[in-house]
Amino acid sequence: MDVLINEVGPRDGLQNQLPILDLDQRLALIDRLLEAGLPRIEIGSFVSPRAVPQMAGTDRLAAQLRVRPGVEVSALIPNMKGYELALGAGIRTVALVVSVTESMNQKNIRMSVDQVMDIARQVIELGRDDDVRVSAYLAVAFECPFEGQVDPGRVADLAAELLGAGAAELVIADTIGAGNPAQVSALMTRLAQAHGPDVLACHFHDTRALGLANVYAALECGIRRFDSAIGGLGGCPFAPGAKGNVATEDVVMLCEQLGFRTGIRMEGLLSAVTLVSDLLGNEYGGRAYSWLKQQAA
Ligand code: COA
Ligand code: ZN
């Protein structure tokens, strides 16, 4: 595989949706994604069910999951309790989110950046003994819905601290989809020079139709890991203005057209889009969806 796609639809995609899917429906979606050959799936989050009712029961979901060898399953955690719950549920990769700005961090998890950085260091340390990989996210890495433009220097400092502490990878997240390819290129070049491209990943939202352009910019910087969500689902309940993630089927199409192998079957992805549209009672699909459907017919 040349490009590793981490499917975040079952987490980022569903956390902001009504109706709230039940465990069987979430499981059916994950199964369909596994069938499509996704190498990595974020199945949900261990957060307060009062804050995000859509993600309640991720522990029971994990218990019912039948994962094939070679597939990596992850879950998002906001704090130490999330880590303990994820560990108890047998999760071996946790996505730990640090928002770069104080306001976003407070709104999202009611902690200061310093507090969550402390927790991140503790989780990374515990992960070493527990054999849990920590994928560290820097959210609102380009623009914050509350504080506006984000200083790339601040992002670079936090990235260095998290990787220095031993995070297995560092994911740059454009939570509200406000970055452009020039900004992506500048930031990812800087980070790749400091840490090498292999420990870096990108997570884009498609609010301003720049999702795929940003993926391309990051590919040009040597980044080979991307988050995306089936059908372009996605959004954060605590970040006003956030639209869906860049769609998995669009990213796979782009990568394959550029000659990168993803190991993912397009027909399987399209079938997952159909399923999630049925489950949520709405038409989903990335920007190339109709064209991709025609090709598959
Ligand atoms: N998972 C489940 N429950 C949790 C939890 C976790 N990771 N962390 C805390 N809780 C529970 C506590 O046990 C407590 O429950 P109780 O009232 O029944 O005793 C309750 O949540 C409040 O705990 P507290 O530590 O005071 O948290 P808070 O009210 O300050 O909220 C978070 C902090 C992080 C729990 C909450 O804001 C949250 O879950 N945010 C998730 C944000 C998110 O998912 N964003 C999108 C992805 S980036
Ligand atoms: Zn997101």
Coordinates of N, CA and C in Angstrom, one line a residue, residues 58-222:
T58 N -19.6 2.6 22.5 CA -18.5 2.2 21.7 C -17.8 1.0 22.3
D59 N -17.8 0.8 23.6 CA -17.2 -0.4 24.2 C -17.9 -1.7 23.7
R60 N -19.3 -1.6 23.7 CA -20.0 -2.8 23.3 C -19.8 -3.1 21.8
L61 N -19.7 -2.0 21.0 CA -19.4 -2.1 19.6 C -18.1 -2.8 19.4
A62 N -17.1 -2.4 20.1 CA -15.7 -3.0 20.0 C -15.8 -4.5 20.3
A63 N -16.6 -4.8 21.3 CA -16.7 -6.3 21.7 C -17.3 -7.1 20.6
Q64 N -18.2 -6.5 19.8 CA -18.9 -7.3 18.8 C -18.2 -7.3 17.4
L65 N -17.2 -6.5 17.3 CA -16.5 -6.3 16.1 C -15.7 -7.6 15.7
R66 N -15.8 -8.0 14.4 CA -15.0 -9.1 13.9 C -14.0 -8.5 12.9
V67 N -12.8 -8.2 13.4 CA -11.8 -7.6 12.6 C -10.8 -8.6 12.0
R68 N -10.6 -8.4 10.7 CA -9.6 -9.3 10.1 C -8.2 -8.9 10.4
P69 N -7.3 -9.9 10.3 CA -5.9 -9.6 10.6 C -5.4 -8.5 9.6
G70 N -4.5 -7.6 10.1 CA -3.9 -6.6 9.3 C -4.7 -5.3 9.3
V71 N -6.0 -5.3 9.8 CA -6.8 -4.1 9.9 C -6.6 -3.5 11.3
E72 N -6.3 -2.2 11.2 CA -6.1 -1.4 12.5 C -7.4 -0.7 12.9
V73 N -7.8 -1.0 14.2 CA -9.0 -0.3 14.7 C -8.6 0.7 15.7
S74 N -9.2 1.9 15.6 CA -8.8 2.9 16.6 C -10.1 3.6 17.1
A75 N -9.9 4.3 18.2 CA -11.1 5.1 18.8 C -10.5 6.4 19.3
L76 N -11.4 7.4 19.3 CA -11.0 8.7 19.8 C -11.2 8.8 21.3
I77 N -10.2 9.4 22.0 CA -10.4 9.7 23.4 C -10.1 11.1 23.7
P78 N -10.8 11.7 24.7 CA -10.6 13.1 25.1 C -9.8 13.3 26.3
N79 N -9.7 12.2 27.1 CA -9.1 12.4 28.5 C -8.7 11.0 29.0
M80 N -8.2 10.9 30.3 CA -7.7 9.7 30.9 C -8.8 8.7 31.0
K81 N -10.0 9.1 31.3 CA -11.1 8.2 31.4 C -11.4 7.5 30.1
G82 N -11.3 8.3 29.0 CA -11.4 7.7 27.7 C -10.4 6.7 27.4
Y83 N -9.2 7.0 27.8 CA -8.1 6.0 27.6 C -8.4 4.7 28.3
E84 N -8.8 4.8 29.6 CA -9.1 3.6 30.4 C -10.2 2.8 29.8
L85 N -11.2 3.5 29.3 CA -12.4 2.8 28.7 C -11.9 2.1 27.4
A86 N -11.1 2.8 26.6 CA -10.6 2.2 25.3 C -9.8 1.0 25.6
L87 N -8.9 1.1 26.6 CA -8.0 0.0 26.9 C -8.9 -1.2 27.3
G88 N -9.8 -0.9 28.2 CA -10.7 -2.0 28.7 C -11.5 -2.7 27.5
A89 N -11.7 -1.9 26.5 CA -12.5 -2.4 25.3 C -11.6 -3.1 24.3
G90 N -10.3 -3.2 24.6 CA -9.4 -3.9 23.8 C -8.9 -3.1 22.6
I91 N -9.0 -1.8 22.6 CA -8.6 -0.9 21.5 C -7.1 -0.8 21.6
R92 N -6.4 -0.9 20.5 CA -4.9 -0.9 20.5 C -4.3 0.4 19.9
T93 N -5.2 1.2 19.3 CA -4.8 2.6 18.8 C -5.8 3.6 19.2
V94 N -5.3 4.6 20.0 CA -6.2 5.7 20.4 C -5.8 7.0 19.7
A95 N -6.9 7.7 19.3 CA -6.7 9.0 18.7 C -7.0 10.0 19.8
L96 N -5.9 10.7 20.2 CA -6.0 11.7 21.3 C -6.0 13.1 20.7
V97 N -7.0 13.9 21.1 CA -7.2 15.2 20.4 C -6.8 16.3 21.3
V98 N -5.8 17.1 20.7 CA -5.5 18.4 21.3 C -5.9 19.5 20.4
S99 N -6.7 20.4 20.8 CA -7.0 21.5 19.9 C -5.9 22.6 20.1
V100 N -5.5 23.2 19.0 CA -4.4 24.1 19.1 C -4.7 25.4 19.9
T101 N -6.0 25.8 19.8 CA -6.4 27.0 20.5 C -7.1 26.7 21.8
E102 N -7.0 27.7 22.8 CA -7.6 27.5 24.1 C -9.1 27.4 24.0
S103 N -9.7 28.3 23.2 CA -11.2 28.3 23.1 C -11.8 27.0 22.6
M104 N -11.1 26.5 21.5 CA -11.7 25.3 21.0 C -11.5 24.1 21.9
N105 N -10.3 24.1 22.6 CA -10.1 23.0 23.6 C -11.1 23.1 24.7
Q106 N -11.4 24.3 25.2 CA -12.4 24.4 26.3 C -13.7 24.0 25.8
K107 N -14.1 24.4 24.6 CA -15.5 24.1 24.1 C -15.6 22.6 23.9
N108 N -14.5 22.0 23.5 CA -14.6 20.6 23.1 C -14.5 19.6 24.3
I109 N -13.5 19.9 25.1 CA -13.3 18.9 26.2 C -13.1 19.6 27.6
R110 N -13.4 20.9 27.7 CA -13.4 21.6 28.9 C -12.0 21.5 29.7
M111 N -11.0 21.7 28.9 CA -9.6 21.7 29.5 C -8.8 22.7 28.8
S112 N -7.8 23.2 29.5 CA -6.8 24.1 28.8 C -5.9 23.2 27.9
V113 N -5.2 23.9 27.0 CA -4.2 23.2 26.2 C -3.1 22.6 27.0
D114 N -2.7 23.3 28.0 CA -1.7 22.7 28.9 C -2.1 21.5 29.6
Q115 N -3.4 21.5 30.1 CA -4.0 20.3 30.8 C -4.0 19.1 29.8
V116 N -4.5 19.3 28.6 CA -4.6 18.2 27.7 C -3.2 17.7 27.2
M117 N -2.3 18.6 27.1 CA -0.9 18.2 26.8 C -0.3 17.3 27.9
D118 N -0.6 17.7 29.2 CA -0.2 16.8 30.3 C -0.8 15.4 30.2
I119 N -2.1 15.4 29.9 CA -2.8 14.1 29.7 C -2.2 13.3 28.6
A120 N -1.9 14.0 27.5 CA -1.3 13.4 26.3 C 0.0 12.7 26.7
R121 N 0.8 13.4 27.4 CA 2.1 12.8 27.8 C 1.9 11.6 28.7
Q122 N 0.9 11.7 29.6 CA 0.6 10.5 30.5 C 0.1 9.3 29.7
V123 N -0.8 9.6 28.7 CA -1.4 8.5 27.9 C -0.3 7.9 27.1
I124 N 0.6 8.7 26.5 CA 1.7 8.1 25.7 C 2.5 7.2 26.5
E125 N 2.8 7.6 27.7 CA 3.6 6.8 28.7 C 2.9 5.5 29.0
L126 N 1.6 5.6 29.4 CA 0.9 4.4 29.7 C 0.8 3.5 28.5
G127 N 0.6 4.1 27.3 CA 0.5 3.3 26.1 C 1.7 2.4 25.8
R128 N 2.9 2.9 26.2 CA 4.1 2.1 26.1 C 4.0 0.8 26.8
D129 N 3.5 0.8 28.1 CA 3.4 -0.4 28.8 C 2.2 -1.2 28.4
D130 N 1.1 -0.5 28.0 CA -0.1 -1.3 27.7 C -0.1 -1.7 26.2
D131 N 0.9 -1.4 25.5 CA 1.0 -1.7 24.1 C -0.2 -1.1 23.3
V132 N -0.4 0.2 23.6 CA -1.4 1.0 22.9 C -0.7 2.1 22.1
R133 N -1.0 2.2 20.8 CA -0.4 3.3 20.0 C -1.2 4.5 20.2
V134 N -0.5 5.6 20.3 CA -1.2 6.9 20.5 C -1.0 7.7 19.2
S135 N -2.1 8.0 18.5 CA -2.1 8.8 17.4 C -2.6 10.2 17.9
A136 N -1.7 11.2 17.9 CA -2.0 12.5 18.5 C -2.5 13.4 17.4
Y137 N -3.7 14.0 17.7 CA -4.3 15.0 16.7 C -4.1 16.4 17.2
L138 N -3.7 17.2 16.2 CA -3.8 18.7 16.5 C -5.0 19.2 15.7
A139 N -6.1 19.5 16.5 CA -7.3 20.0 15.8 C -7.2 21.5 15.7
V140 N -8.1 22.0 14.8 CA -8.1 23.4 14.4 C -6.7 23.9 14.0
A141 N -6.0 23.2 13.2 CA -4.5 23.4 13.0 C -4.3 24.6 12.0
F142 N -5.4 25.0 11.3 CA -5.3 26.2 10.4 C -6.1 27.4 10.9
E143 N -7.3 27.1 11.3 CA -8.2 28.2 11.7 C -9.1 27.6 12.8
C144 N -9.4 28.5 13.7 CA -10.3 28.1 14.9 C -11.6 28.9 14.7
P145 N -12.7 28.2 14.9 CA -14.0 29.0 14.8 C -14.2 30.1 15.8
F146 N -13.4 30.1 16.9 CA -13.5 31.1 17.9 C -12.4 32.1 17.9
E147 N -11.2 31.7 17.4 CA -10.0 32.6 17.5 C -9.5 32.9 16.2
G148 N -10.0 32.4 15.1 CA -9.5 32.8 13.7 C -8.3 32.1 13.3
Q149 N -7.4 32.7 12.5 CA -6.2 32.1 12.0 C -5.3 31.6 13.1
V150 N -4.7 30.4 12.9 CA -3.9 29.8 13.9 C -2.4 29.9 13.4
D151 N -1.6 30.2 14.4 CA -0.1 30.4 14.1 C 0.5 29.1 13.8
P152 N 1.1 28.9 12.6 CA 1.7 27.6 12.3 C 2.9 27.3 13.2
G153 N 3.5 28.3 13.8 CA 4.6 28.1 14.8 C 4.1 27.4 16.0
R154 N 2.9 27.8 16.4 CA 2.3 27.1 17.6 C 2.0 25.6 17.3
V155 N 1.5 25.4 16.1 CA 1.2 24.0 15.7 C 2.5 23.2 15.7
A156 N 3.6 23.8 15.1 CA 4.9 23.1 15.0 C 5.4 22.8 16.4
D157 N 5.3 23.7 17.4 CA 5.7 23.5 18.7 C 5.0 22.3 19.4
L158 N 3.7 22.4 19.3 CA 2.9 21.3 19.9 C 3.2 19.9 19.2
A159 N 3.4 20.0 17.9 CA 3.7 18.7 17.2 C 5.0 18.2 17.7
A160 N 6.0 19.0 17.9 CA 7.3 18.6 18.3 C 7.2 18.0 19.7
E161 N 6.4 18.6 20.6 CA 6.2 18.1 22.0 C 5.6 16.7 21.9
L162 N 4.5 16.6 21.1 CA 3.8 15.3 21.1 C 4.6 14.2 20.5
L163 N 5.3 14.5 19.4 CA 6.2 13.4 18.8 C 7.4 13.2 19.7
G164 N 7.9 14.2 20.4 CA 9.0 14.1 21.3 C 8.7 13.2 22.5
A165 N 7.4 13.3 22.9 CA 6.9 12.5 24.0 C 6.7 11.0 23.6
G166 N 6.7 10.8 22.3 CA 6.5 9.4 21.9 C 5.2 9.0 21.2
A167 N 4.5 10.0 20.7 CA 3.3 9.7 20.0 C 3.7 8.9 18.7
A168 N 2.9 7.9 18.4 CA 3.2 7.1 17.2 C 3.0 7.8 15.9
E169 N 2.1 8.8 15.9 CA 2.0 9.6 14.7 C 1.3 10.9 15.1
L170 N 1.4 11.9 14.2 CA 0.9 13.2 14.5 C -0.1 13.6 13.3
V171 N -1.3 13.8 13.7 CA -2.3 14.1 12.6 C -2.7 15.6 12.7
I172 N -2.5 16.2 11.6 CA -2.8 17.6 11.4 C -4.3 17.7 11.0
A173 N -5.1 18.3 11.8 CA -6.6 18.3 11.5 C -7.1 19.7 11.2
D174 N -7.7 19.8 10.0 CA -8.4 21.1 9.7 C -9.8 20.9 10.0
T175 N -10.1 21.0 11.3 CA -11.4 20.6 11.9 C -12.6 21.3 11.2
I176 N -12.4 22.6 10.8 CA -13.6 23.3 10.2 C -13.4 23.4 8.7
G177 N -12.3 22.8 8.1 CA -12.2 22.9 6.7 C -11.9 24.3 6.2
A178 N -10.9 25.0 6.8 CA -10.6 26.4 6.4 C -9.3 26.6 5.8
G179 N -8.5 25.5 5.8 CA -7.1 25.7 5.2 C -7.1 25.6 3.7
N180 N -6.1 26.2 3.1 CA -6.0 26.1 1.6 C -4.7 25.4 1.3
P181 N -4.5 24.9 0.0 CA -3.4 24.2 -0.3 C -2.0 24.8 -0.1
A182 N -2.0 26.2 -0.2 CA -0.7 26.9 0.1 C -0.3 26.7 1.6
Q183 N -1.4 26.9 2.4 CA -1.1 26.7 3.9 C -0.7 25.3 4.2
V184 N -1.4 24.4 3.6 CA -1.1 22.9 3.9 C 0.3 22.6 3.5
S185 N 0.7 23.1 2.3 CA 2.0 22.9 1.8 C 3.0 23.5 2.7
A186 N 2.8 24.7 3.1 CA 3.8 25.3 4.0 C 4.0 24.6 5.3
L187 N 2.8 24.2 5.9 CA 2.9 23.6 7.3 C 3.4 22.2 7.1
M188 N 3.0 21.4 6.2 CA 3.4 20.0 6.1 C 4.9 19.9 5.6
T189 N 5.3 20.9 4.8 CA 6.8 20.9 4.5 C 7.6 21.1 5.7
R190 N 7.2 22.1 6.5 CA 7.9 22.4 7.8 C 7.9 21.2 8.7
L191 N 6.8 20.6 8.9 CA 6.7 19.4 9.8 C 7.5 18.2 9.2
A192 N 7.4 18.0 7.9 CA 8.1 16.9 7.3 C 9.6 17.1 7.4
Q193 N 10.0 18.3 7.3 CA 11.5 18.6 7.5 C 11.9 18.3 8.9
A194 N 11.1 18.6 9.8 CA 11.4 18.4 11.3 C 11.3 17.0 11.7
H195 N 10.4 16.2 11.2 CA 10.1 14.9 11.8 C 10.1 13.8 10.7
G196 N 10.2 14.1 9.5 CA 10.0 13.1 8.4 C 8.6 12.9 8.1
P197 N 8.2 12.7 6.9 CA 6.8 12.6 6.5 C 6.1 11.3 7.0
D198 N 6.8 10.3 7.4 CA 6.2 9.0 7.7 C 5.4 9.0 9.0
V199 N 5.7 9.9 9.9 CA 5.0 10.0 11.2 C 3.8 11.0 11.1
L200 N 3.6 11.5 9.9 CA 2.6 12.6 9.8 C 1.4 12.1 9.0
A201 N 0.2 12.7 9.4 CA -1.0 12.4 8.6 C -1.8 13.7 8.6
C202 N -2.8 13.7 7.7 CA -3.7 14.8 7.5 C -5.2 14.4 7.6
H203 N -5.9 15.3 8.2 CA -7.4 15.1 8.3 C -8.1 16.4 7.9
F204 N -8.7 16.3 6.7 CA -9.3 17.5 6.1 C -10.8 17.4 6.1
H205 N -11.4 18.6 6.3 CA -12.9 18.7 6.0 C -13.1 19.6 4.8
D206 N -14.2 19.4 4.1 CA -14.4 19.9 2.8 C -15.3 21.1 2.7
T207 N -15.4 21.9 3.8 CA -16.3 23.0 3.9 C -16.2 24.0 2.7
R208 N -15.0 24.2 2.2 CA -14.8 25.3 1.2 C -14.4 24.6 -0.1
A209 N -14.7 23.3 -0.3 CA -14.4 22.6 -1.5 C -12.9 22.5 -1.8
L210 N -12.1 22.6 -0.7 CA -10.7 22.5 -0.9 C -10.1 21.2 -0.3
G211 N -11.0 20.3 0.1 CA -10.6 19.0 0.7 C -9.6 18.3 -0.2
L212 N -10.0 18.0 -1.4 CA -9.1 17.2 -2.3 C -7.8 17.9 -2.7
A213 N -8.0 19.2 -2.9 CA -6.8 20.0 -3.2 C -5.8 20.0 -2.0
N214 N -6.3 20.0 -0.8 CA -5.5 19.9 0.3 C -4.8 18.6 0.5
V215 N -5.5 17.5 0.1 CA -4.9 16.2 0.1 C -3.8 16.2 -0.9
Y216 N -4.0 16.7 -2.1 CA -3.0 16.7 -3.1 C -1.7 17.5 -2.6
A217 N -2.0 18.7 -2.0 CA -0.9 19.5 -1.5 C 0.0 18.7 -0.5
A218 N -0.7 17.9 0.4 CA 0.0 17.1 1.4 C 0.7 16.0 0.7
L219 N 0.1 15.3 -0.3 CA 0.8 14.2 -1.0 C 2.1 14.8 -1.6
E220 N 2.0 16.0 -2.1 CA 3.2 16.6 -2.7 C 4.3 16.8 -1.7
C221 N 3.9 16.9 -0.4 CA 4.9 17.1 0.7 C 5.4 15.7 1.2
G222 N 4.9 14.6 0.6 CA 5.4 13.3 1.0 C 4.5 12.7 2.1

